[in-house]
Structure formats: structure tokens, C-alpha cells
């Protein structure tokens, strides 16, 4: 069965330098959108925009905490499947190469 998302677009979003940093913040569990905004020196709107496609596709799960603040949590299993998939792996390598070229 084909995934219900554009794999190339998802990988591109995942390896966007700002989105990658946000995903790294989510490695150890859910965080508030405010936390991610502060950690990336951006706004909550920018966090949601950068991770928007990953949220739409279920790679990042949007919720709310007891105080009503927006929370985000990475679906690590789904993200791993994307990277480990044959087609996705090639795209992931390409994404890493792009990210490296931005950094150097």
C-alpha cells in the first residue's frame, strides 16, 4: 500500500535544518510549541509552519497539555520507517547532503 503522503516532501521537511533541530528536541518526548520556539529563536507560528507537513502526515503529533498549550511529539517509529525505506533512504541521504552544504 502506498503511503498517503509525498515521501520526497516529507523527507525534505524532515531534513530542513530548522525542522531537524526541532525534531531533535522531540527525541526525548513531547514538548510545548513554546519550548520549541524558544529553543529555535523563532515564533510558535514558525514552528508550526516548519513542521506543518510532518504534522499533517502524522510524523509529528499535535496535541494540548493540561494548560491548553500546544504540544508536539515525534512519532519516532513512523519517522524511522520513512528514513529506513529504500526510496526514503536515498532521499534522506540527499537531504543530509543538502543540509551539509548549507552548514559548510
Coordinates of N, CA and C in Angstrom, one line a residue:
X1 N 0.8 -1.2 0.0 CA 0.0 0.0 0.0 C 0.9 1.2 0.0
X2 N 0.6 2.2 -0.9 CA 1.3 3.4 -1.0 C 1.0 4.4 0.2
X3 N 2.0 5.1 0.7 CA 1.7 6.0 1.8 C 0.8 7.1 1.3
X4 N 0.1 7.7 2.3 CA -0.8 8.8 2.0 C -0.2 10.2 2.1
X5 N 1.1 10.2 1.7 CA 1.8 11.5 1.8 C 2.9 11.5 0.7
X6 N 3.4 12.6 0.4 CA 4.5 12.8 -0.6 C 5.8 12.5 0.1
X7 N 6.4 11.4 -0.1 CA 7.6 10.9 0.6 C 8.8 12.0 0.4
X8 N 9.0 12.4 -0.8 CA 10.1 13.4 -1.0 C 9.8 14.7 -0.2
X9 N 8.6 15.1 -0.2 CA 8.3 16.4 0.6 C 8.5 16.1 2.0
X10 N 8.1 15.0 2.5 CA 8.3 14.7 4.0 C 9.7 14.6 4.3
X11 N 10.5 14.0 3.5 CA 12.0 13.9 3.8 C 12.6 15.3 3.7
X12 N 12.2 16.1 2.7 CA 12.7 17.4 2.6 C 12.4 18.3 3.8
X13 N 11.2 18.1 4.3 CA 10.8 18.8 5.6 C 11.6 18.3 6.7
X14 N 11.7 17.0 6.8 CA 12.5 16.4 7.9 C 13.9 16.9 8.0
X15 N 14.5 17.1 6.9 CA 15.9 17.5 6.8 C 16.2 19.0 6.6
X16 N 15.1 19.8 6.7 CA 15.3 21.2 6.7 C 16.1 21.5 8.0
X17 N 17.1 22.3 8.0 CA 17.9 22.5 9.2 C 17.2 22.9 10.4
X18 N 16.2 23.8 10.3 CA 15.4 24.3 11.4 C 14.5 23.2 11.9
X19 N 13.9 22.5 11.0 CA 13.0 21.4 11.4 C 13.8 20.2 12.0
X20 N 14.9 20.0 11.5 CA 15.8 18.9 12.1 C 16.1 19.2 13.5
X21 N 16.4 20.5 13.8 CA 16.7 20.9 15.2 C 15.5 20.7 16.1
X22 N 14.4 21.1 15.5 CA 13.1 20.9 16.3 C 12.8 19.4 16.6
X23 N 13.0 18.6 15.5 CA 12.8 17.1 15.7 C 13.8 16.6 16.7
X24 N 15.0 17.1 16.8 CA 16.0 16.6 17.8 C 15.5 17.0 19.2
X25 N 14.9 18.1 19.3 CA 14.3 18.5 20.6 C 13.2 17.5 21.1
X26 N 12.5 16.9 20.1 CA 11.4 16.0 20.4 C 11.9 14.6 20.6
X27 N 13.2 14.3 20.5 CA 13.7 12.9 20.6 C 13.3 12.3 21.9
X28 N 13.3 13.1 23.0 CA 13.1 12.5 24.3 C 11.7 12.8 24.8
X29 N 10.8 13.1 23.9 CA 9.4 13.2 24.3 C 8.7 14.5 23.8
X30 N 7.4 14.6 24.1 CA 6.7 15.8 23.7 C 7.2 17.1 24.4
X31 N 7.1 18.1 23.6 CA 7.5 19.5 24.1 C 6.4 20.4 23.7
X32 N 6.3 21.5 24.4 CA 5.3 22.6 24.0 C 5.9 23.3 22.8
X33 N 5.0 23.8 22.0 CA 5.3 24.6 20.9 C 6.2 25.8 21.3
X34 N 5.8 26.3 22.5 CA 6.6 27.5 23.0 C 8.0 27.1 23.3
X35 N 8.2 25.9 23.9 CA 9.6 25.4 24.1 C 10.4 25.3 22.8
X36 N 9.8 24.8 21.8 CA 10.5 24.6 20.5 C 10.8 26.0 19.9
X37 N 9.8 26.9 20.1 CA 10.1 28.3 19.5 C 11.2 28.9 20.3
X38 N 11.2 28.8 21.6 CA 12.3 29.4 22.3 C 13.7 28.8 22.0
X39 N 13.7 27.4 21.8 CA 14.9 26.7 21.5 C 15.5 27.1 20.2
X40 N 14.6 27.5 19.2 CA 15.0 27.8 17.9 C 15.0 29.3 17.6
X41 N 14.8 30.1 18.6 CA 14.8 31.5 18.5 C 13.8 31.9 17.4
X42 N 12.6 31.3 17.4 CA 11.6 31.7 16.4 C 10.2 31.8 17.2
X43 N 9.2 31.9 16.4 CA 7.9 32.0 17.0 C 7.1 30.7 16.9
X44 N 6.1 30.5 17.7 CA 5.3 29.3 17.6 C 4.7 29.1 16.2
X45 N 4.3 30.2 15.6 CA 3.8 30.1 14.2 C 4.8 29.5 13.3
X46 N 6.1 29.9 13.4 CA 7.1 29.4 12.6 C 7.4 27.9 12.8
X47 N 7.3 27.5 14.1 CA 7.5 26.1 14.4 C 6.4 25.3 13.7
X48 N 5.2 25.8 13.9 CA 4.0 25.0 13.2 C 4.1 25.0 11.7
X49 N 4.7 26.1 11.2 CA 4.8 26.2 9.7 C 5.9 25.2 9.2
X50 N 7.0 25.2 10.0 CA 8.2 24.4 9.6 C 7.8 22.9 9.7
X51 N 7.1 22.6 10.7 CA 6.7 21.2 10.9 C 5.3 20.8 10.4
X52 N 4.7 21.8 9.7 CA 3.3 21.6 9.3 C 3.1 20.4 8.4
X53 N 3.9 20.1 7.4 CA 3.7 18.9 6.6 C 3.9 17.6 7.4
X54 N 4.9 17.6 8.3 CA 5.1 16.5 9.1 C 4.0 16.2 10.1
X55 N 3.3 17.3 10.6 CA 2.2 17.2 11.4 C 1.0 16.6 10.6
X56 N 0.8 17.2 9.4 CA -0.3 16.8 8.5 C -0.2 15.3 8.2
X57 N 1.0 14.8 8.1 CA 1.2 13.4 7.7 C 1.3 12.4 8.9
X58 N 1.3 13.0 10.1 CA 1.3 12.2 11.3 C 2.7 11.8 11.8
X59 N 3.8 12.4 11.2 CA 5.1 12.1 11.7 C 5.4 12.9 13.0
X60 N 4.7 14.0 13.2 CA 4.7 14.8 14.4 C 3.2 14.9 14.8
X61 N 2.9 14.6 16.1 CA 1.6 14.6 16.6 C 1.4 15.9 17.4
X62 N 0.3 16.6 17.0 CA 0.0 17.9 17.7 C -1.1 17.6 18.7
X63 N -0.9 18.1 19.9 CA -1.9 18.0 21.0 C -1.9 19.2 21.9
X64 N -2.5 19.0 23.0 CA -2.5 20.1 24.0 C -2.2 19.5 25.4
X65 N -1.6 20.3 26.2 CA -1.3 19.9 27.6 C -2.5 20.3 28.5
X66 N -2.4 20.0 29.8 CA -3.4 20.4 30.7 C -3.7 21.9 30.8
X67 N -2.7 22.7 30.4 CA -2.9 24.1 30.5 C -3.5 24.7 29.2
X68 N -3.7 23.8 28.2 CA -4.2 24.2 26.9 C -3.1 24.7 25.9
X69 N -1.8 24.5 26.3 CA -0.8 24.9 25.4 C -0.6 23.8 24.3
X70 N -0.2 24.2 23.1 CA 0.0 23.3 22.0 C 1.3 22.5 22.3
X71 N 1.2 21.2 22.2 CA 2.3 20.3 22.3 C 2.6 19.6 21.0
X72 N 3.8 19.2 20.8 CA 4.2 18.4 19.6 C 5.0 17.2 20.1
X73 N 4.8 16.1 19.5 CA 5.5 14.9 19.8 C 5.8 14.1 18.5
X74 N 7.1 13.7 18.4 CA 7.5 13.0 17.2 C 7.0 11.5 17.3
X75 N 6.5 11.0 16.2 CA 6.2 9.6 16.1 C 7.5 8.9 15.6
X76 N 8.4 8.6 16.5 CA 9.7 8.1 16.1 C 9.7 6.8 15.2
X77 N 8.7 6.0 15.5 CA 8.6 4.8 14.7 C 8.3 5.1 13.2
X78 N 7.3 6.0 13.0 CA 7.0 6.4 11.7 C 8.1 7.2 11.0
X79 N 8.8 8.0 11.7 CA 10.0 8.7 11.1 C 11.1 7.8 10.8
X80 N 11.3 6.8 11.6 CA 12.3 5.7 11.3 C 12.0 5.0 10.0
X81 N 10.7 4.6 9.9 CA 10.2 3.9 8.7 C 10.5 4.7 7.5
X82 N 10.3 6.0 7.6 CA 10.5 6.9 6.4 C 11.9 6.9 6.0
X83 N 12.8 7.0 7.0 CA 14.3 7.0 6.7 C 14.8 5.7 6.2
X84 N 14.3 4.6 6.8 CA 14.8 3.3 6.5 C 14.2 2.7 5.2
X85 N 13.1 3.2 4.7 CA 12.6 2.7 3.5 C 13.6 3.0 2.4
X86 N 13.6 2.1 1.4 CA 14.6 2.2 0.3 C 14.6 3.5 -0.4
X87 N 13.4 3.9 -0.9 CA 13.3 5.2 -1.6 C 13.6 6.3 -0.6
X88 N 13.0 6.2 0.6 CA 13.2 7.3 1.5 C 14.6 7.4 2.0
X89 N 15.3 6.3 2.0 CA 16.7 6.3 2.5 C 17.6 7.1 1.5
X90 N 17.4 6.9 0.2 CA 18.1 7.7 -0.8 C 17.8 9.2 -0.7
X91 N 16.5 9.5 -0.5 CA 16.1 10.9 -0.3 C 16.7 11.5 1.0
X92 N 16.8 10.6 2.0 CA 17.3 11.1 3.3 C 18.8 11.4 3.1
X93 N 19.5 10.6 2.4 CA 20.9 10.9 2.2 C 21.1 12.2 1.4
X94 N 20.2 12.3 0.4 CA 20.3 13.6 -0.4 C 20.0 14.8 0.5
X95 N 19.0 14.6 1.4 CA 18.7 15.7 2.4 C 19.8 16.0 3.3
X96 N 20.5 15.0 3.7 CA 21.7 15.2 4.6 C 22.8 15.9 3.8
X97 N 22.9 15.6 2.6 CA 23.9 16.3 1.8 C 23.6 17.7 1.6
X98 N 22.3 18.0 1.4 CA 21.8 19.4 1.2 C 22.1 20.1 2.5
X99 N 21.8 19.5 3.7 CA 22.0 20.2 4.9 C 23.4 20.4 5.2
X100 N 24.3 19.5 4.8 CA 25.7 19.7 4.9 C 26.2 20.9 4.1
X101 N 25.7 21.0 2.9 CA 26.1 22.1 2.0 C 25.7 23.4 2.6
X102 N 24.5 23.5 3.3 CA 24.1 24.7 4.0 C 25.0 25.1 5.1
X103 N 25.5 24.1 5.8 CA 26.3 24.3 7.0 C 27.7 24.6 6.7
X104 N 28.2 24.2 5.5 CA 29.6 24.4 5.1 C 29.8 25.5 4.1

